[in-house]
Amino acid sequence: MVNIGSQFKIKNNINALRTQKKMTQQALADAVSVTRATINAMEKGAYNPSLELAFRLARFFEVDIQSIFFVEDSDEDI
Amino acid sequence: MKIFKKIVINFVFYASPLVLICYLFLGLVETRITTSFSSLEFWACLPILIWTPVTFFLTISMFFSRKLRNTVLARLSGMKERDEREVQIAGNALKSTYLTTVTLLLFLLFVSLFYIHIGKKPISGIEPDEPPIEIGLKLQFHLIDANTVITQKQGFDKYFEMNDLPISSSTLILILLLWQIFSYRHVSRRSFKLSETDIDC
């Protein structure tokens, strides 16, 4: 359960799923209609995608959204 | 029409350095109207004679065509909106540019509105209980530039005086334009840089 009072970071498994499919960032980017830089930013955790892109990724990898994106709780208070 | 616009845009962008060089050259030599095709001034004038009306045409066209406006200004400012992340970056950069421009405008308004003067009175003119330094502050606002002249007090040594903007209106417009472009480019480039490094294909 997410503690709203705490800082949390959204992480993802895009890199792992992409490696599993033996795809390049460019191929994945083309598949979900974004730029390669956006895939790179998401893999590095520098960008959180919109709900629409999250669904597109989930549909492409044929998994649930929760399997790709998950919240990492932090004990640090805001 | 599409090809024509493309040619016009490319001409304006790629010919601008040449036009700038021509302007600099003509600024160094005595400019005069000449009909001699062999003169260097004529050939220096030629790119300017073509570039200026084409640029004017493009600027006017940008008022009426949204697509053309987007194409030209996106190219000028380096705006990319190929996906949602780039749209977000563009939004952040525009917000930052807007806020810094408002700050700059406020500063310029302050400078143009106030007349500040700090001066030292001549020793002979000082009364026994009077301070030797005078500070003057005046609010001035003119709807129309009427070339107002503030009469300077005689016998004062001027320490500091600020009266209206010391730059021409064209310089001011150029500063604001360059500020907008460079501010946007700087903020968006900084955001893009984050994902452009550490490429993993």
Short mmCIF file of C-alpha atoms in Angstrom, two decimals:
data_model
loop_
_atom_site.label_atom_id
_atom_site.label_comp_id
_atom_site.label_asym_id
_atom_site.label_seq_id
_atom_site.Cartn_x
_atom_site.Cartn_y
_atom_site.Cartn_z
CA MET A 1 0.00 0.00 0.00
CA VAL A 2 1.33 3.42 -0.97
CA ASN A 3 1.86 5.83 1.86
CA ILE A 4 0.79 9.17 0.44
CA GLY A 5 2.69 11.06 3.11
CA SER A 6 5.97 9.55 1.94
CA GLN A 7 8.02 10.25 -1.11
CA PHE A 8 7.75 7.51 -3.69
CA LYS A 9 9.34 6.87 -7.01
CA ILE A 10 7.79 5.13 -9.97
CA LYS A 11 10.12 2.55 -11.43
CA ASN A 12 9.69 0.31 -14.43
CA ASN A 13 10.82 -2.93 -16.04
CA ILE A 14 10.96 -1.63 -19.59
CA ASN A 15 14.65 -2.39 -19.96
CA ALA A 16 14.21 -5.98 -18.75
CA LEU A 17 11.16 -6.59 -20.94
CA ARG A 18 12.87 -5.08 -23.96
CA THR A 19 15.99 -7.17 -23.41
CA GLN A 20 13.79 -10.25 -23.08
CA LYS A 21 12.32 -9.48 -26.50
CA LYS A 22 15.83 -8.76 -27.86
CA MET A 23 14.76 -5.39 -29.15
CA THR A 24 16.65 -2.18 -29.57
CA GLN A 25 15.38 1.04 -28.04
CA GLN A 26 14.63 2.32 -31.54
CA ALA A 27 12.53 -0.75 -32.40
CA LEU A 28 10.51 -0.38 -29.21
CA ALA A 29 10.16 3.35 -29.81
CA ASP A 30 8.81 2.69 -33.30
CA ALA A 31 6.42 0.06 -31.95
CA VAL A 32 4.84 2.41 -29.40
CA SER A 33 5.13 5.57 -31.55
CA VAL A 34 7.59 7.58 -29.48
CA THR A 35 11.20 8.66 -29.97
CA ARG A 36 14.19 6.56 -28.95
CA ALA A 37 15.13 9.25 -26.45
CA THR A 38 11.81 8.80 -24.66
CA ILE A 39 12.41 5.06 -24.25
CA ASN A 40 15.89 5.83 -22.95
CA ALA A 41 14.52 8.42 -20.50
CA MET A 42 11.89 5.98 -19.22
CA GLU A 43 14.44 3.20 -18.75
CA LYS A 44 16.65 5.55 -16.78
CA GLY A 45 13.69 6.67 -14.67
CA ALA A 46 14.02 10.23 -15.91
CA TYR A 47 10.53 10.31 -17.40
CA ASN A 48 7.22 8.89 -16.27
CA PRO A 49 4.97 8.20 -19.26
CA SER A 50 1.34 9.19 -19.62
CA LEU A 51 -1.36 6.63 -18.89
CA GLU A 52 -1.91 6.23 -22.61
CA LEU A 53 1.73 5.39 -23.30
CA ALA A 54 1.79 3.09 -20.30
CA PHE A 55 -1.16 1.16 -21.77
CA ARG A 56 0.51 1.07 -25.18
CA LEU A 57 3.64 -0.42 -23.59
CA ALA A 58 1.59 -2.93 -21.61
CA ARG A 59 -0.30 -3.96 -24.71
CA PHE A 60 2.92 -4.29 -26.67
CA PHE A 61 4.64 -6.44 -24.04
CA GLU A 62 1.37 -8.32 -23.42
CA VAL A 63 1.51 -7.80 -19.66
CA ASP A 64 -0.39 -5.77 -17.06
CA ILE A 65 0.60 -2.18 -16.38
CA GLN A 66 1.56 -3.20 -12.84
CA SER A 67 4.06 -5.64 -14.28
CA ILE A 68 5.85 -2.80 -16.01
CA PHE A 69 5.42 0.09 -13.60
CA PHE A 70 5.64 -0.16 -9.85
CA VAL A 71 6.08 2.20 -6.94
CA GLU A 72 9.21 2.14 -4.87
CA ASP A 73 8.47 3.47 -1.37
CA SER A 74 10.95 5.66 0.41
CA ASP A 75 11.14 6.31 4.13
CA GLU A 76 12.17 9.91 3.57
CA ASP A 77 9.41 12.35 4.41
CA ILE A 78 8.63 15.16 2.03
CA MET B 1 2.66 25.95 -52.93
CA LYS B 2 4.23 23.63 -50.37
CA ILE B 3 7.51 23.52 -52.32
CA PHE B 4 7.41 27.29 -52.79
CA LYS B 5 7.08 27.84 -49.03
CA LYS B 6 9.87 25.36 -48.38
CA ILE B 7 12.14 27.22 -50.79
CA VAL B 8 11.27 30.56 -49.16
CA ILE B 9 11.93 29.26 -45.63
CA ASN B 10 15.23 27.64 -46.63
CA PHE B 11 16.31 30.75 -48.51
CA VAL B 12 15.57 33.02 -45.52
CA PHE B 13 17.43 30.73 -43.11
CA TYR B 14 20.45 29.80 -45.21
CA ALA B 15 20.95 33.19 -46.86
CA SER B 16 20.85 35.12 -43.59
CA PRO B 17 24.60 34.69 -42.79
CA LEU B 18 25.47 35.94 -46.29
CA VAL B 19 23.10 38.89 -45.86
CA LEU B 20 24.70 39.71 -42.53
CA ILE B 21 28.16 39.67 -44.12
CA CYS B 22 26.87 41.91 -46.93
CA TYR B 23 25.39 44.34 -44.39
CA LEU B 24 28.71 44.43 -42.54
CA PHE B 25 30.58 45.00 -45.80
CA LEU B 26 28.24 47.79 -46.86
CA GLY B 27 28.60 49.33 -43.47
CA LEU B 28 32.34 49.54 -43.95
CA VAL B 29 32.26 51.09 -47.41
CA GLU B 30 30.46 54.18 -48.53
CA THR B 31 27.02 53.04 -49.70
CA ARG B 32 25.71 54.62 -52.87
CA ILE B 33 23.21 53.70 -55.53
CA THR B 34 25.06 52.29 -58.48
CA THR B 35 24.05 50.78 -61.78
CA SER B 36 27.42 49.27 -62.46
CA PHE B 37 27.13 45.49 -62.45
CA SER B 38 30.85 45.14 -62.07
CA SER B 39 31.05 47.03 -58.79
CA LEU B 40 31.50 45.12 -55.53
CA GLU B 41 28.82 47.20 -53.81
CA PHE B 42 26.23 46.05 -56.35
CA TRP B 43 26.97 42.37 -55.72
CA ALA B 44 26.98 42.98 -51.98
CA CYS B 45 23.61 44.72 -52.27
CA LEU B 46 22.04 41.99 -54.40
CA PRO B 47 21.53 39.35 -51.64
CA ILE B 48 20.05 42.04 -49.40
CA LEU B 49 17.73 43.23 -52.17
CA ILE B 50 16.37 39.71 -52.59
CA TRP B 51 16.48 38.57 -48.96
CA THR B 52 14.73 41.59 -47.44
CA PRO B 53 11.44 41.41 -49.45
CA VAL B 54 11.38 37.60 -49.19
CA THR B 55 11.78 37.80 -45.40
CA PHE B 56 9.12 40.50 -45.25
CA PHE B 57 6.78 38.27 -47.29
CA LEU B 58 7.48 35.33 -44.97
CA THR B 59 6.85 37.42 -41.85
CA ILE B 60 3.52 38.68 -43.21
CA SER B 61 2.53 35.14 -44.31
CA MET B 62 3.22 33.88 -40.79
CA PHE B 63 0.39 36.06 -39.48
CA PHE B 64 -2.12 34.24 -41.66
CA SER B 65 -0.84 30.68 -41.83
CA ARG B 66 -0.66 28.80 -38.55
CA LYS B 67 1.16 25.89 -40.14
CA LEU B 68 3.80 28.16 -41.65
CA ARG B 69 4.17 29.99 -38.34
CA ASN B 70 4.68 26.72 -36.49
CA THR B 71 7.20 25.48 -39.05
CA VAL B 72 9.30 28.64 -39.10
CA LEU B 73 9.26 29.36 -35.39
CA ALA B 74 9.81 25.72 -34.42
CA ARG B 75 12.87 25.73 -36.64
CA LEU B 76 14.09 29.04 -35.27
CA SER B 77 13.72 28.01 -31.65
CA GLY B 78 14.61 24.34 -32.12
CA MET B 79 11.19 23.23 -30.88
CA LYS B 80 10.55 19.48 -31.18
CA GLU B 81 7.18 17.93 -30.39
CA ARG B 82 7.44 14.44 -31.81
CA ASP B 83 6.02 12.65 -28.77
CA GLU B 84 4.51 13.30 -25.34
CA ARG B 85 7.87 13.70 -23.59
CA GLU B 86 8.98 16.34 -26.05
CA VAL B 87 5.64 18.12 -25.67
CA GLN B 88 6.22 18.15 -21.90
CA ILE B 89 9.75 19.50 -22.34
CA ALA B 90 8.46 22.18 -24.73
CA GLY B 91 5.82 23.15 -22.16
CA ASN B 92 8.38 23.44 -19.37
CA ALA B 93 10.74 25.43 -21.57
CA LEU B 94 7.93 27.77 -22.62
CA LYS B 95 6.92 28.29 -19.00
CA SER B 96 10.50 29.10 -18.05
CA THR B 97 10.88 31.43 -21.03
CA TYR B 98 7.62 33.19 -20.23
CA LEU B 99 8.57 33.76 -16.60
CA THR B 100 12.08 35.02 -17.38
CA THR B 101 10.68 37.31 -20.09
CA VAL B 102 8.17 38.78 -17.65
CA THR B 103 11.04 39.34 -15.20
CA LEU B 104 13.05 41.07 -17.92
CA LEU B 105 10.06 43.20 -18.93
CA LEU B 106 9.47 44.21 -15.33
CA PHE B 107 13.09 45.27 -15.04
CA LEU B 108 12.90 47.24 -18.29
CA LEU B 109 9.65 48.87 -17.16
CA PHE B 110 11.30 49.84 -13.89
CA VAL B 111 14.26 51.35 -15.73
CA SER B 112 12.05 53.26 -18.16
CA LEU B 113 9.56 54.50 -15.55
CA PHE B 114 11.89 55.92 -12.97
CA TYR B 115 14.29 58.80 -13.14
CA ILE B 116 16.92 58.38 -10.44
CA HIS B 117 19.57 60.96 -9.81
CA ILE B 118 22.33 61.04 -7.20
CA GLY B 119 24.50 64.15 -7.18
CA LYS B 120 26.84 66.13 -5.00
CA LYS B 121 26.02 69.75 -4.41
CA PRO B 122 28.73 72.37 -4.93
CA ILE B 123 30.39 73.33 -1.65
CA SER B 124 29.51 76.98 -2.10
CA GLY B 125 25.80 76.17 -2.42
CA ILE B 126 25.44 74.06 0.71
CA GLU B 127 23.54 75.53 3.62
CA PRO B 128 24.97 74.77 7.11
CA ASP B 129 22.28 72.22 8.01
CA GLU B 130 21.94 70.77 4.55
CA PRO B 131 23.37 67.40 3.42
CA PRO B 132 25.92 67.66 0.57
CA ILE B 133 24.43 64.86 -1.47
CA GLU B 134 21.09 65.03 -3.20
CA ILE B 135 19.05 62.06 -4.27
CA GLY B 136 16.30 62.61 -6.79
CA LEU B 137 13.57 60.19 -7.75
CA LYS B 138 10.86 60.82 -10.30
CA LEU B 139 8.20 58.65 -11.81
CA GLN B 140 7.69 59.25 -15.50
CA PHE B 141 5.24 57.56 -17.80
CA HIS B 142 4.64 58.69 -21.36
CA LEU B 143 2.07 57.03 -23.54
CA ILE B 144 3.75 58.53 -26.59
CA ASP B 145 7.49 59.08 -26.77
CA ALA B 146 7.68 62.88 -26.69
CA ASN B 147 11.45 63.19 -26.30
CA THR B 148 11.15 64.59 -22.82
CA VAL B 149 14.12 66.56 -21.63
CA ILE B 150 14.85 66.62 -17.95
CA THR B 151 16.61 69.84 -17.10
CA GLN B 152 19.81 69.20 -15.26
CA LYS B 153 20.52 71.28 -12.20
CA GLN B 154 23.43 73.60 -12.59
CA GLY B 155 26.56 73.14 -10.50
CA PHE B 156 25.89 69.54 -9.48
CA ASP B 157 28.48 66.80 -9.77
CA LYS B 158 26.60 63.86 -11.14
CA TYR B 159 27.29 60.60 -9.30
CA PHE B 160 24.58 58.49 -10.85
CA GLU B 161 21.71 59.16 -13.18
CA MET B 162 19.19 56.80 -14.66
CA ASN B 163 16.68 58.27 -17.04
CA ASP B 164 14.70 56.05 -19.41
CA LEU B 165 16.18 53.15 -21.36
CA PRO B 166 19.48 53.98 -23.00
CA ILE B 167 18.74 51.68 -25.97
CA SER B 168 16.78 52.17 -29.17
CA SER B 169 13.41 50.51 -29.73
CA SER B 170 14.87 48.18 -32.40
CA THR B 171 17.61 47.07 -30.00
CA LEU B 172 14.98 46.44 -27.35
CA ILE B 173 12.90 44.32 -29.74
CA LEU B 174 16.03 42.41 -30.79
CA ILE B 175 17.01 41.78 -27.15
CA LEU B 176 13.53 40.47 -26.34
CA LEU B 177 13.47 38.26 -29.44
CA LEU B 178 16.91 36.80 -28.77
CA TRP B 179 16.06 36.37 -25.09
CA GLN B 180 12.95 34.36 -25.99
CA ILE B 181 14.79 32.15 -28.48
CA PHE B 182 17.89 31.51 -26.38
CA SER B 183 15.97 31.04 -23.15
CA TYR B 184 13.72 28.43 -24.80
CA ARG B 185 16.63 26.69 -26.51
CA HIS B 186 18.67 26.60 -23.31
CA VAL B 187 15.92 25.11 -21.13
CA SER B 188 14.78 22.55 -23.70
CA ARG B 189 18.35 21.53 -24.57
CA ARG B 190 19.11 20.99 -20.89
CA SER B 191 16.07 18.71 -20.59
CA PHE B 192 16.87 16.84 -23.79
CA LYS B 193 20.49 16.36 -22.75
CA LEU B 194 19.40 14.11 -19.89
CA SER B 195 18.03 11.44 -22.19
CA GLU B 196 20.41 11.96 -25.09
CA THR B 197 23.35 10.70 -23.04
CA ASP B 198 23.89 7.10 -22.01
CA ILE B 199 22.51 5.64 -25.24
CA ASP B 200 21.73 1.97 -25.00
CA CYS B 201 20.63 0.36 -28.22
#
